[in-house]
Every structure is written in structure tokens, then in C-alpha cells.
mmCIF file of C-alpha atoms and ligand atoms in Angstrom:
data_model
loop_
_atom_site.group_PDB
_atom_site.id
_atom_site.type_symbol
_atom_site.label_atom_id
_atom_site.label_comp_id
_atom_site.label_asym_id
_atom_site.label_seq_id
_atom_site.Cartn_x
_atom_site.Cartn_y
_atom_site.Cartn_z
ATOM 1 C CA MET A 1 16.463 26.757 12.793
ATOM 2 C CA ALA A 2 18.160 25.355 15.846
ATOM 3 C CA ASP A 3 21.901 25.945 16.220
ATOM 4 C CA SER A 4 24.232 27.645 13.788
ATOM 5 C CA ASN A 5 25.358 24.625 11.734
ATOM 6 C CA LYS A 6 22.253 22.508 11.605
ATOM 7 C CA THR A 7 18.846 23.481 10.400
ATOM 8 C CA HIS A 8 15.586 21.561 10.177
ATOM 9 C CA ARG A 9 12.977 21.672 7.493
ATOM 10 C CA ALA A 10 9.722 19.812 7.081
ATOM 11 C CA PHE A 11 8.528 18.591 3.698
ATOM 12 C CA ARG A 12 4.876 17.689 3.396
ATOM 13 C CA TYR A 13 3.549 15.315 0.759
ATOM 14 C CA ARG A 14 0.196 13.746 0.032
ATOM 15 C CA ILE A 15 0.156 9.937 0.176
ATOM 16 C CA TYR A 16 -2.394 7.484 -1.190
ATOM 17 C CA PRO A 17 -2.552 4.297 0.914
ATOM 18 C CA ASN A 18 -4.688 1.516 -0.614
ATOM 19 C CA THR A 19 -7.636 0.056 1.284
ATOM 20 C CA GLU A 20 -5.549 -2.572 3.024
ATOM 21 C CA GLN A 21 -2.898 -0.014 4.004
ATOM 22 C CA GLN A 22 -5.605 2.313 5.293
ATOM 23 C CA GLN A 23 -6.758 -0.480 7.585
ATOM 24 C CA VAL A 24 -3.219 -1.027 8.880
ATOM 25 C CA LEU A 25 -2.828 2.718 9.396
ATOM 26 C CA ALA A 26 -6.140 2.846 11.270
ATOM 27 C CA VAL A 27 -4.714 0.246 13.682
ATOM 28 C CA GLN A 28 -1.516 2.299 14.125
ATOM 29 C CA PHE A 29 -3.503 5.495 14.713
ATOM 30 C CA GLY A 30 -5.883 3.815 17.140
ATOM 31 C CA HIS A 31 -3.194 2.049 19.172
ATOM 32 C CA ALA A 32 -1.009 5.173 19.243
ATOM 33 C CA ARG A 33 -3.955 7.224 20.460
ATOM 34 C CA PHE A 34 -4.617 4.593 23.128
ATOM 35 C CA VAL A 35 -0.974 4.806 24.282
ATOM 36 C CA TYR A 36 -1.110 8.606 24.400
ATOM 37 C CA ASN A 37 -4.266 8.575 26.486
ATOM 38 C CA TRP A 38 -2.964 5.755 28.677
ATOM 39 C CA GLY A 39 0.269 7.715 29.223
ATOM 40 C CA LEU A 40 -1.656 10.849 30.115
ATOM 41 C CA ALA A 41 -3.897 8.987 32.568
ATOM 42 C CA THR A 42 -0.857 7.235 34.110
ATOM 43 C CA ARG A 43 1.002 10.518 34.528
ATOM 44 C CA LYS A 44 -2.029 12.144 36.116
ATOM 45 C CA ALA A 45 -2.581 9.224 38.493
ATOM 46 C CA TYR A 46 1.106 9.105 39.426
ATOM 47 C CA TYR A 47 1.133 12.819 40.189
ATOM 48 C CA HIS A 48 -2.042 12.497 42.229
ATOM 49 C CA GLN A 49 -0.521 9.679 44.272
ATOM 50 C CA HIS A 50 3.061 10.909 44.713
ATOM 51 C CA GLY A 51 2.791 14.667 44.329
ATOM 52 C CA THR A 52 5.559 14.579 41.752
ATOM 53 C CA GLY A 53 5.813 13.756 38.069
ATOM 54 C CA ILE A 54 6.689 10.293 36.777
ATOM 55 C CA ASP A 55 10.042 9.873 35.060
ATOM 56 C CA HIS A 56 9.622 9.784 31.278
ATOM 57 C CA TYR A 57 11.806 6.673 30.926
ATOM 58 C CA ALA A 58 9.969 4.917 33.717
ATOM 59 C CA LEU A 59 6.763 5.526 31.778
ATOM 60 C CA LYS A 60 8.327 4.090 28.627
ATOM 61 C CA ARG A 61 9.341 0.970 30.560
ATOM 62 C CA GLN A 62 5.765 0.666 31.844
ATOM 63 C CA LEU A 63 4.541 0.673 28.256
ATOM 64 C CA THR A 64 6.833 -2.245 27.422
ATOM 65 C CA GLN A 65 5.412 -4.109 30.418
ATOM 66 C CA LEU A 66 1.862 -3.239 29.428
ATOM 67 C CA LYS A 67 2.356 -4.901 26.033
ATOM 68 C CA HIS A 68 3.110 -8.179 27.814
ATOM 69 C CA THR A 69 0.173 -7.866 30.183
ATOM 70 C CA PRO A 70 -2.706 -10.292 29.472
ATOM 71 C CA GLY A 71 -5.479 -8.378 27.746
ATOM 72 C CA PHE A 72 -3.141 -5.865 26.105
ATOM 73 C CA GLU A 73 -1.264 -8.130 23.671
ATOM 74 C CA TRP A 74 -3.081 -6.414 20.805
ATOM 75 C CA LEU A 75 -0.727 -3.449 21.276
ATOM 76 C CA GLY A 76 1.814 -5.623 19.470
ATOM 77 C CA GLU A 77 -0.119 -5.002 16.215
ATOM 78 C CA ALA A 78 1.279 -1.473 16.155
ATOM 79 C CA ASP A 79 4.863 -0.535 15.395
ATOM 80 C CA SER A 80 6.614 -0.359 18.763
ATOM 81 C CA GLN A 81 8.623 2.741 17.841
ATOM 82 C CA VAL A 82 5.442 4.540 16.832
ATOM 83 C CA LEU A 83 4.007 3.793 20.268
ATOM 84 C CA GLN A 84 7.163 4.930 22.067
ATOM 85 C CA ALA A 85 7.223 8.107 19.934
ATOM 86 C CA LYS A 86 3.697 8.844 21.149
ATOM 87 C CA LEU A 87 5.009 8.947 24.726
ATOM 88 C CA ASP A 88 7.743 11.328 23.549
ATOM 89 C CA ASP A 89 5.015 13.521 22.036
ATOM 90 C CA LEU A 90 3.157 13.417 25.332
ATOM 91 C CA ASP A 91 6.338 14.416 27.162
ATOM 92 C CA ARG A 92 6.775 17.336 24.767
ATOM 93 C CA ALA A 93 3.154 18.367 25.372
ATOM 94 C CA TYR A 94 3.969 18.471 29.099
ATOM 95 C CA GLN A 95 7.155 20.466 28.476
ATOM 96 C CA ASN A 96 5.135 22.967 26.433
ATOM 97 C CA PHE A 97 2.656 23.201 29.264
ATOM 98 C CA PHE A 98 5.376 23.682 31.921
ATOM 99 C CA GLU A 99 7.038 26.378 29.825
ATOM 100 C CA LYS A 100 3.687 28.080 29.268
ATOM 101 C CA ARG A 101 3.642 27.563 25.522
ATOM 102 C CA ALA A 102 0.484 25.449 25.654
ATOM 103 C CA GLY A 103 -2.376 24.368 27.884
ATOM 104 C CA TYR A 104 -2.487 21.158 29.909
ATOM 105 C CA PRO A 105 -2.308 18.059 27.649
ATOM 106 C CA ARG A 106 -5.692 16.664 26.701
ATOM 107 C CA PHE A 107 -6.970 13.228 25.846
ATOM 108 C CA LYS A 108 -7.026 12.567 22.104
ATOM 109 C CA SER A 109 -10.270 11.789 20.388
ATOM 110 C CA ARG A 110 -10.877 9.401 17.499
ATOM 111 C CA LYS A 111 -12.790 12.192 15.805
ATOM 112 C CA GLY A 112 -9.865 14.583 15.461
ATOM 113 C CA GLU A 113 -6.894 14.563 13.127
ATOM 114 C CA GLN A 114 -4.885 11.333 13.542
ATOM 115 C CA LYS A 115 -1.108 11.402 13.749
ATOM 116 C CA ILE A 116 1.731 8.929 14.151
ATOM 117 C CA ARG A 117 5.457 9.489 13.967
ATOM 118 C CA TYR A 118 8.099 7.075 12.739
ATOM 119 C CA PRO A 119 11.510 7.938 14.211
ATOM 120 C CA GLN A 120 13.304 5.403 11.951
ATOM 121 C CA ARG A 121 13.084 2.631 9.351
ATOM 122 C CA PHE A 122 11.173 4.555 6.691
ATOM 123 C CA LYS A 123 12.493 4.620 3.120
ATOM 124 C CA PHE A 124 11.843 6.466 -0.109
ATOM 125 C CA ASP A 125 12.017 5.658 -3.746
ATOM 126 C CA GLY A 126 10.740 7.397 -6.909
ATOM 127 C CA ASN A 127 7.078 7.829 -6.023
ATOM 128 C CA ARG A 128 6.643 5.725 -2.923
ATOM 129 C CA ILE A 129 7.414 5.873 0.766
ATOM 130 C CA TYR A 130 7.998 2.810 2.927
ATOM 131 C CA LEU A 131 6.352 2.846 6.344
ATOM 132 C CA PRO A 132 7.028 -0.014 8.788
ATOM 133 C CA LYS A 133 4.002 -2.337 9.212
ATOM 134 C CA VAL A 134 2.239 -0.548 6.336
ATOM 135 C CA GLY A 135 4.617 -1.181 3.427
ATOM 136 C CA TRP A 136 5.265 0.882 0.305
ATOM 137 C CA VAL A 137 2.666 3.640 -0.039
ATOM 138 C CA LYS A 138 2.093 5.688 -3.163
ATOM 139 C CA ALA A 139 3.163 9.301 -2.678
ATOM 140 C CA VAL A 140 3.377 12.480 -4.721
ATOM 141 C CA PHE A 141 6.726 14.182 -4.174
ATOM 142 C CA HIS A 142 5.917 17.514 -5.790
ATOM 143 C CA ARG A 143 9.146 18.917 -4.429
ATOM 144 C CA PRO A 144 12.430 17.033 -3.843
ATOM 145 C CA LEU A 145 13.614 16.249 -0.337
ATOM 146 C CA THR A 146 16.856 17.857 0.749
ATOM 147 C CA GLY A 147 18.943 17.042 3.795
ATOM 148 C CA THR A 148 18.815 13.930 5.965
ATOM 149 C CA PRO A 149 15.309 12.690 6.824
ATOM 150 C CA LYS A 150 15.048 12.289 10.612
ATOM 151 C CA THR A 151 11.425 11.454 11.279
ATOM 152 C CA VAL A 152 8.258 10.904 9.286
ATOM 153 C CA THR A 153 4.865 11.943 10.612
ATOM 154 C CA VAL A 154 1.795 10.413 8.984
ATOM 155 C CA THR A 155 -1.419 12.387 9.277
ATOM 156 C CA LYS A 156 -4.970 11.521 8.411
ATOM 157 C CA THR A 157 -6.980 14.705 8.224
ATOM 158 C CA LYS A 158 -10.537 15.008 9.453
ATOM 159 C CA SER A 159 -11.784 14.725 5.895
ATOM 160 C CA GLY A 160 -9.832 11.507 5.334
ATOM 161 C CA ASN A 161 -6.813 12.625 3.283
ATOM 162 C CA TYR A 162 -3.379 11.255 4.138
ATOM 163 C CA PHE A 163 -0.149 13.219 4.315
ATOM 164 C CA VAL A 164 3.417 12.593 5.382
ATOM 165 C CA SER A 165 5.581 15.305 6.847
ATOM 166 C CA VAL A 166 9.288 14.504 6.592
ATOM 167 C CA GLN A 167 11.483 16.326 9.055
ATOM 168 C CA CYS A 168 14.947 16.793 7.565
ATOM 169 C CA GLU A 169 18.173 17.987 9.072
ATOM 170 C CA MET A 170 20.768 19.770 6.978
ATOM 171 C CA GLU A 171 24.031 21.579 7.356
ATOM 172 C CA THR A 172 23.411 25.270 6.844
ATOM 173 C CA ASP A 173 26.353 25.528 4.489
ATOM 174 C CA SER A 174 25.493 22.471 2.430
ATOM 175 C CA ARG A 175 22.178 23.927 1.386
ATOM 176 C CA PRO A 176 21.641 24.367 -2.324
ATOM 177 C CA GLN A 177 22.583 27.809 -3.515
ATOM 178 C CA GLY A 178 19.473 29.500 -4.773
ATOM 179 C CA GLN A 179 17.677 26.886 -6.824
ATOM 180 C CA GLY A 180 14.032 26.578 -7.722
ATOM 181 C CA GLU A 181 11.265 28.906 -6.770
ATOM 182 C CA ILE A 182 8.960 29.465 -3.840
ATOM 183 C CA GLY A 183 5.775 31.386 -3.136
ATOM 184 C CA ILE A 184 5.292 33.109 0.205
ATOM 185 C CA ASP A 185 2.002 34.040 1.781
ATOM 186 C CA LEU A 186 2.241 36.436 4.671
ATOM 187 C CA GLY A 187 -0.236 35.281 7.233
ATOM 188 C CA LEU A 188 -1.767 36.367 10.465
ATOM 189 C CA LYS A 189 -1.616 33.089 12.326
ATOM 190 C CA HIS A 190 1.950 32.388 11.198
ATOM 191 C CA PHE A 191 4.454 34.987 10.128
ATOM 192 C CA ALA A 192 4.782 33.416 6.698
ATOM 193 C CA VAL A 193 3.642 30.271 4.903
ATOM 194 C CA LEU A 194 5.642 28.815 2.011
ATOM 195 C CA SER A 195 4.208 27.048 -1.028
ATOM 196 C CA SER A 196 6.320 24.041 0.035
ATOM 197 C CA GLY A 197 4.031 23.718 3.043
ATOM 198 C CA GLU A 198 6.467 25.087 5.613
ATOM 199 C CA LYS A 199 4.980 27.465 8.151
ATOM 200 C CA ILE A 200 7.231 30.011 9.749
ATOM 201 C CA GLU A 201 6.446 31.363 13.179
ATOM 202 C CA SER A 202 7.771 34.455 14.787
ATOM 203 C CA PRO A 203 10.375 33.263 17.274
ATOM 204 C CA GLN A 204 9.360 32.819 20.889
ATOM 205 C CA TYR A 205 11.737 35.525 22.188
ATOM 206 C CA LEU A 206 10.152 38.051 19.856
ATOM 207 C CA ARG A 207 6.613 37.161 20.906
ATOM 208 C CA GLN A 208 7.639 37.521 24.551
ATOM 209 C CA SER A 209 9.173 40.932 23.923
ATOM 210 C CA GLU A 210 6.040 42.024 22.068
ATOM 211 C CA ALA A 211 3.880 40.890 24.976
ATOM 212 C CA LYS A 212 6.052 42.928 27.330
ATOM 213 C CA LEU A 213 5.700 45.913 25.006
ATOM 214 C CA LYS A 214 1.914 45.674 25.213
ATOM 215 C CA ARG A 215 2.126 45.480 28.997
ATOM 216 C CA LEU A 216 4.260 48.620 29.150
ATOM 217 C CA GLN A 217 1.834 50.446 26.854
ATOM 218 C CA ARG A 218 -1.031 49.623 29.200
ATOM 219 C CA GLN A 219 1.006 50.727 32.231
ATOM 220 C CA LEU A 220 1.809 54.065 30.617
ATOM 221 C CA SER A 221 -1.832 54.745 29.831
ATOM 222 C CA ARG A 222 -2.689 54.327 33.524
ATOM 223 C CA LYS A 223 -0.139 56.856 34.767
ATOM 224 C CA GLN A 224 -1.207 60.410 35.539
ATOM 225 C CA LYS A 225 -0.302 62.995 32.911
ATOM 226 C CA GLY A 226 2.686 65.163 33.848
ATOM 227 C CA SER A 227 3.750 62.894 36.712
ATOM 228 C CA ALA A 228 7.313 61.683 37.260
ATOM 229 C CA ASN A 229 6.039 58.101 37.133
ATOM 230 C CA ARG A 230 4.579 58.703 33.721
ATOM 231 C CA GLU A 231 7.903 59.983 32.451
ATOM 232 C CA LYS A 232 9.619 56.867 33.829
ATOM 233 C CA ALA A 233 7.058 54.609 32.165
ATOM 234 C CA ARG A 234 7.425 56.518 28.887
ATOM 235 C CA LEU A 235 11.181 55.948 28.870
ATOM 236 C CA LYS A 236 10.796 52.275 29.677
ATOM 237 C CA LEU A 237 8.317 51.909 26.841
ATOM 238 C CA ALA A 238 10.582 53.726 24.384
ATOM 239 C CA ARG A 239 13.441 51.368 25.215
ATOM 240 C CA GLN A 240 11.232 48.320 24.723
ATOM 241 C CA VAL A 241 9.966 49.643 21.360
ATOM 242 C CA GLU A 242 13.571 49.827 20.213
ATOM 243 C CA HIS A 243 14.400 46.400 21.629
ATOM 244 C CA VAL A 244 11.474 44.795 19.789
ATOM 245 C CA ALA A 245 12.387 46.578 16.554
ATOM 246 C CA ASN A 246 15.945 45.220 16.774
ATOM 247 C CA GLN A 247 14.828 41.703 17.538
ATOM 248 C CA ARG A 248 12.302 41.773 14.703
ATOM 249 C CA LYS A 249 14.922 43.032 12.283
ATOM 250 C CA ASP A 250 17.313 40.225 13.314
ATOM 251 C CA PHE A 251 14.621 37.626 12.760
ATOM 252 C CA LEU A 252 13.671 39.033 9.345
ATOM 253 C CA ASP A 253 17.313 39.346 8.335
ATOM 254 C CA LYS A 254 18.017 35.714 9.107
ATOM 255 C CA LEU A 255 14.819 34.441 7.499
ATOM 256 C CA SER A 256 15.266 36.455 4.295
ATOM 257 C CA HIS A 257 18.907 35.367 4.135
ATOM 258 C CA ASP A 258 17.965 31.688 4.484
ATOM 259 C CA LEU A 259 15.233 31.937 1.845
ATOM 260 C CA ALA A 260 17.400 33.827 -0.629
ATOM 261 C CA LYS A 261 20.148 31.275 -0.174
ATOM 262 C CA GLN A 262 17.836 28.381 -0.809
ATOM 263 C CA TYR A 263 15.647 29.653 -3.636
ATOM 264 C CA HIS A 264 16.489 31.403 -6.851
ATOM 265 C CA THR A 265 13.081 32.932 -7.434
ATOM 266 C CA ILE A 266 10.952 34.174 -4.570
ATOM 267 C CA LYS A 267 7.391 35.267 -5.193
ATOM 268 C CA ILE A 268 5.721 37.369 -2.590
ATOM 269 C CA GLU A 269 2.522 39.352 -2.456
ATOM 270 C CA ASN A 270 2.749 42.987 -3.205
ATOM 271 C CA LEU A 271 0.862 44.021 -0.126
ATOM 272 C CA ASN A 272 -1.435 46.908 -0.557
ATOM 273 C CA VAL A 273 -0.911 47.833 3.060
ATOM 274 C CA CYS A 274 -2.954 51.027 2.827
ATOM 275 C CA GLY A 275 -5.927 49.110 1.447
ATOM 276 C CA MET A 276 -5.609 46.405 4.055
ATOM 277 C CA LEU A 277 -5.322 48.861 6.912
ATOM 278 C CA LYS A 278 -8.979 49.768 6.335
ATOM 279 C CA ASN A 279 -9.776 46.323 7.684
ATOM 280 C CA HIS A 280 -9.499 46.907 11.407
ATOM 281 C CA LYS A 281 -8.712 43.321 12.394
ATOM 282 C CA LEU A 282 -5.776 43.121 10.027
ATOM 283 C CA ALA A 283 -4.388 46.567 10.732
ATOM 284 C CA LYS A 284 -2.612 45.825 13.988
ATOM 285 C CA SER A 285 -0.983 42.601 12.797
ATOM 286 C CA ILE A 286 0.266 44.196 9.605
ATOM 287 C CA SER A 287 1.786 47.251 11.164
ATOM 288 C CA ASP A 288 3.439 45.086 13.834
ATOM 289 C CA SER A 289 4.761 42.190 11.845
ATOM 290 C CA GLY A 290 7.302 43.956 9.660
ATOM 291 C CA TRP A 291 6.016 42.556 6.365
ATOM 292 C CA GLY A 292 7.070 45.646 4.439
ATOM 293 C CA MET A 293 10.605 45.372 5.785
ATOM 294 C CA PHE A 294 10.680 41.653 4.987
ATOM 295 C CA GLY A 295 9.678 42.362 1.363
ATOM 296 C CA ARG A 296 12.444 44.937 0.975
ATOM 297 C CA MET A 297 15.039 42.577 2.482
ATOM 298 C CA LEU A 298 14.039 39.793 0.086
ATOM 299 C CA ALA A 299 14.169 42.219 -2.815
ATOM 300 C CA TYR A 300 17.841 42.957 -2.272
ATOM 301 C CA LYS A 301 18.963 39.528 -1.090
ATOM 302 C CA ALA A 302 17.227 37.156 -3.512
ATOM 303 C CA ALA A 303 18.534 36.516 -7.019
ATOM 304 C CA ASP A 304 15.027 37.141 -8.316
ATOM 305 C CA CYS A 305 12.305 38.548 -6.093
ATOM 306 C CA GLN A 306 8.945 39.040 -7.748
ATOM 307 C CA LYS A 307 6.125 40.992 -6.186
ATOM 308 C CA ILE A 308 2.787 39.559 -7.161
ATOM 309 C CA ASP A 309 -0.174 41.875 -7.435
ATOM 310 C CA ARG A 310 -3.188 40.364 -5.795
ATOM 311 C CA PHE A 311 -5.672 40.863 -8.577
ATOM 312 C CA TYR A 312 -7.599 37.844 -7.402
ATOM 313 C CA PRO A 313 -8.056 36.508 -3.869
ATOM 314 C CA SER A 314 -5.327 33.878 -3.495
ATOM 315 C CA SER A 315 -6.836 32.464 -0.303
ATOM 316 C CA LYS A 316 -10.202 31.780 -1.901
ATOM 317 C CA THR A 317 -9.053 30.184 -5.139
ATOM 318 C CA CYS A 318 -8.401 26.438 -5.272
ATOM 319 C CA SER A 319 -4.764 25.995 -6.313
ATOM 320 C CA VAL A 320 -5.604 22.671 -7.979
ATOM 321 C CA CYS A 321 -8.656 23.424 -10.136
ATOM 322 C CA GLY A 322 -9.141 27.200 -9.907
ATOM 323 C CA PHE A 323 -12.555 27.090 -8.221
ATOM 324 C CA ARG A 324 -13.356 30.254 -6.266
ATOM 325 C CA ASN A 325 -14.770 29.664 -2.826
ATOM 326 C CA LYS A 326 -16.730 32.851 -2.194
ATOM 327 C CA GLN A 327 -17.989 31.537 1.139
ATOM 328 C CA LEU A 328 -14.505 31.382 2.672
ATOM 329 C CA GLN A 329 -14.180 33.585 5.747
ATOM 330 C CA LEU A 330 -11.092 34.803 7.560
ATOM 331 C CA GLN A 331 -11.610 32.307 10.394
ATOM 332 C CA HIS A 332 -11.674 29.266 8.073
ATOM 333 C CA ARG A 333 -8.200 27.752 8.385
ATOM 334 C CA PHE A 334 -9.024 24.634 6.332
ATOM 335 C CA TRP A 335 -11.463 24.102 3.504
ATOM 336 C CA ARG A 336 -12.410 21.460 1.017
ATOM 337 C CA CYS A 337 -12.796 22.466 -2.608
ATOM 338 C CA PRO A 338 -16.412 21.721 -3.644
ATOM 339 C CA ALA A 339 -15.293 21.202 -7.243
ATOM 340 C CA CYS A 340 -12.257 18.897 -7.045
ATOM 341 C CA LYS A 341 -12.560 17.770 -3.385
ATOM 342 C CA THR A 342 -8.993 18.742 -2.515
ATOM 343 C CA GLU A 343 -8.578 19.612 1.127
ATOM 344 C CA HIS A 344 -6.721 22.873 1.607
ATOM 345 C CA ASP A 345 -4.794 24.476 4.379
ATOM 346 C CA ARG A 346 -5.854 28.059 3.763
ATOM 347 C CA ASP A 347 -2.384 29.603 3.930
ATOM 348 C CA ILE A 348 -0.485 26.884 2.039
ATOM 349 C CA ASN A 349 -3.088 27.072 -0.729
ATOM 350 C CA ALA A 350 -2.615 30.848 -0.893
ATOM 351 C CA ALA A 351 1.176 30.467 -1.079
ATOM 352 C CA ILE A 352 0.863 27.961 -3.948
ATOM 353 C CA ASN A 353 -1.398 30.407 -5.798
ATOM 354 C CA ILE A 354 1.189 33.127 -5.354
ATOM 355 C CA LEU A 355 3.870 30.780 -6.716
ATOM 356 C CA ASN A 356 1.669 30.003 -9.728
ATOM 357 C CA GLN A 357 0.876 33.602 -10.530
ATOM 358 C CA PRO A 358 2.304 34.878 -13.780
ATOM 359 C CA THR A 359 4.414 37.946 -13.166
ATOM 360 C CA ALA A 360 4.502 41.082 -15.259
ATOM 361 C CA GLY A 361 6.784 40.427 -18.228
ATOM 362 C CA ALA A 362 6.989 36.683 -17.707
ATOM 363 C CA ALA A 363 4.664 34.928 -20.108
ATOM 364 C CA GLY A 364 2.418 33.360 -17.533
ATOM 365 C CA ARG A 365 4.482 30.288 -16.753
ATOM 366 C CA GLN A 366 2.508 27.918 -14.597
ATOM 367 C CA THR A 367 4.006 25.441 -12.175
ATOM 368 C CA PRO A 368 1.887 22.338 -11.926
ATOM 369 C CA VAL A 369 0.748 21.601 -8.399
ATOM 370 C CA GLU A 370 -0.219 18.048 -7.679
ATOM 371 C CA SER A 371 -1.181 18.108 -4.073
ATOM 372 C CA VAL A 372 -1.491 19.892 -0.756
HETATM 373 ZN ZN1 ZN B 1 -10.509 22.551 -6.578
#
């Protein structure tokens, strides 16, 4: 949700490249990873030598030269925009590091998740997506795209499934007025996860204010009781508590407004907060995150807001075949269903289960879920 008129959304779909396409993709992944690691090494070496960072565009020009260097012609097998996009990703990784949002960029391994991004020249039709160099790949669009597709990211997960994530840009006002339905899982790692696959983070400014709040709480606890300094610290803390509450309310207001505008029916867990508060790890996150307030806002803004009672564990049930994974622990972010072999993102799977839950009164209508 960038500026006031434009908003971005990502749509994630499973794709099924054939054997030949998988081989082409493997080349793209491998060459892109090489370029990322080469870029990182070049940046490090440049900094070591000159004491200052290399210009991003200078690095991109070096890549073009590298492709014409004897011994590196094989780089031409990969889509050139995919390779250039990898350097943009590297630059973003550096920006995140400089702005303290992430650690220092690391070399990519062939063992991890593989990712490439197409900034252009992809196409869609009924049940296929066209990727340059790869061709038309079978896809399952379980949910229609809205807005203007800007980039497509292809991912191969560690367990060998393929996904595309389509980043779309849309005018805030041209968004559909409350159509379709969505399930929302309120998470710990992200503020909320939607059954469409979108993960919503608390905004950066809010996280910073919350960090400051924690700092002030620690400072207060160190001050001597009855001292003037303690009174000063207490006031400062009280002001920050209020500031955070306002910021959180603004964030929830905007998010609930956007969701209610886009979806007709919103399904959300009916959190048994009292029950959950017995679990010590969850307690802090729940009381801090404003989930209760978010639920109330959705209830009065959405055309139809349904609270789903969690009579079965939505995280542990496979949204495709219904298998219950009793071994799943809180720290498992991804899991593979032993029964149907679908690979799940824990929170997206939970959100899809919430969407599929029959609500009281409604006669158990099920929405078929084909992937993710
Ligand atoms: Zn399953």
C-alpha cells in the first residue's frame, strides 16, 4: 500500500512446468543465482579496494560486459532481464541492510528456495502463463488477477513445487466493490495472512514505535521508586503508549477498510483470547497486536463478516485433503501433507481452512481449493 492512489497486491498461483520447462527453469535459476553471487562478490571487492560502494548502474554495465567475456558466454542461455533483475534484488538487499531492516546480504545456495523475477514480457491466458525462454506453462488460477501485472516471480520451493507470484498495481478507487470472499488467519509472524496468499505485515513505523515503547518500559523499571526521574520516565512512557495505540488504530482502520472494500464476505477466526492467553508465548503478541479491535472494525465495515469458531485446528489440517498433521509444532512454518503431498505455508493453509469453514446458519458451503 504505497501512495494514496496506487496500491500493490501479490497473487500467488501454483504452476506445473513440464520436464523440458523444468530444465529451462533450472538454467534460469542457476544463472540468476550465479549473477547474484557474482554481484555480491564484486560489490564486496569494490568496497574493499575503494572504501566506497560501487554504483548500481555501473555494476549492471559490468554484467553486460561479463556476458561477452570468453568463458562466460553461457550466461546468454538465461533471460537477460531476469539476470538484471537479480542485480536489482541484490541492490534492494543492500538497501534493507543499510536501513537496518535486514542483515548483510549473503551468498545464495543451490540448496535453498530458488527465485527469479521477470520484470516484463510475461503473458496470461485461461490456464497458462507465458514466461520468456520457458514458454507457456500450465497454471492454476484459483483466484482471478485484478489490476495491472507489473512483475512475475517464479519460485521453486525446497520440496520441488513451482509457484508464480504476480505483483499487480491498481488504482485504489478502481478496485472492485466488495466481491467474493476471503479467509483471514491472524498470525504471529505476520499480522494477518489471507487465503489468497497475501501476507500482511505491521507497518515499519508501528514496529519502530513498539520497539521504542519496550525501551521506555525497561528504562522506567530501572529508575528508583519515588524519584523525580521515575516520574519523568513514567510520563514519557504514557505518551508513547498513547502514540502506539493511535498508530495501531490507524493501521487497522486502513487495512479493515481496504479489505471490506475489496471483499463481500470476510471470514475471520473468532479468537478465544482468554483461552489463548494461557499459552505464555502467544499472550504477549495477542494483547499487543490489536486483533480484537481488528475483528470489531471488520464487523462493522464489511458487508458480511463471519466469525469462525475454531472447533478444529486450522493450522494442522490440510486444506486440500483434510489430513490432520498432529506432529505440527508452532515453529513449523512450512509442511508437506503426508497424505496428498501438497506443500503448505502454515499460515496460508490456515487462512484457506478458515475460508472453507461452514458458518453457523449457512449450510456448509465449501469453496474448492486447488492449490497453495
Ligand atoms: Zn493433504
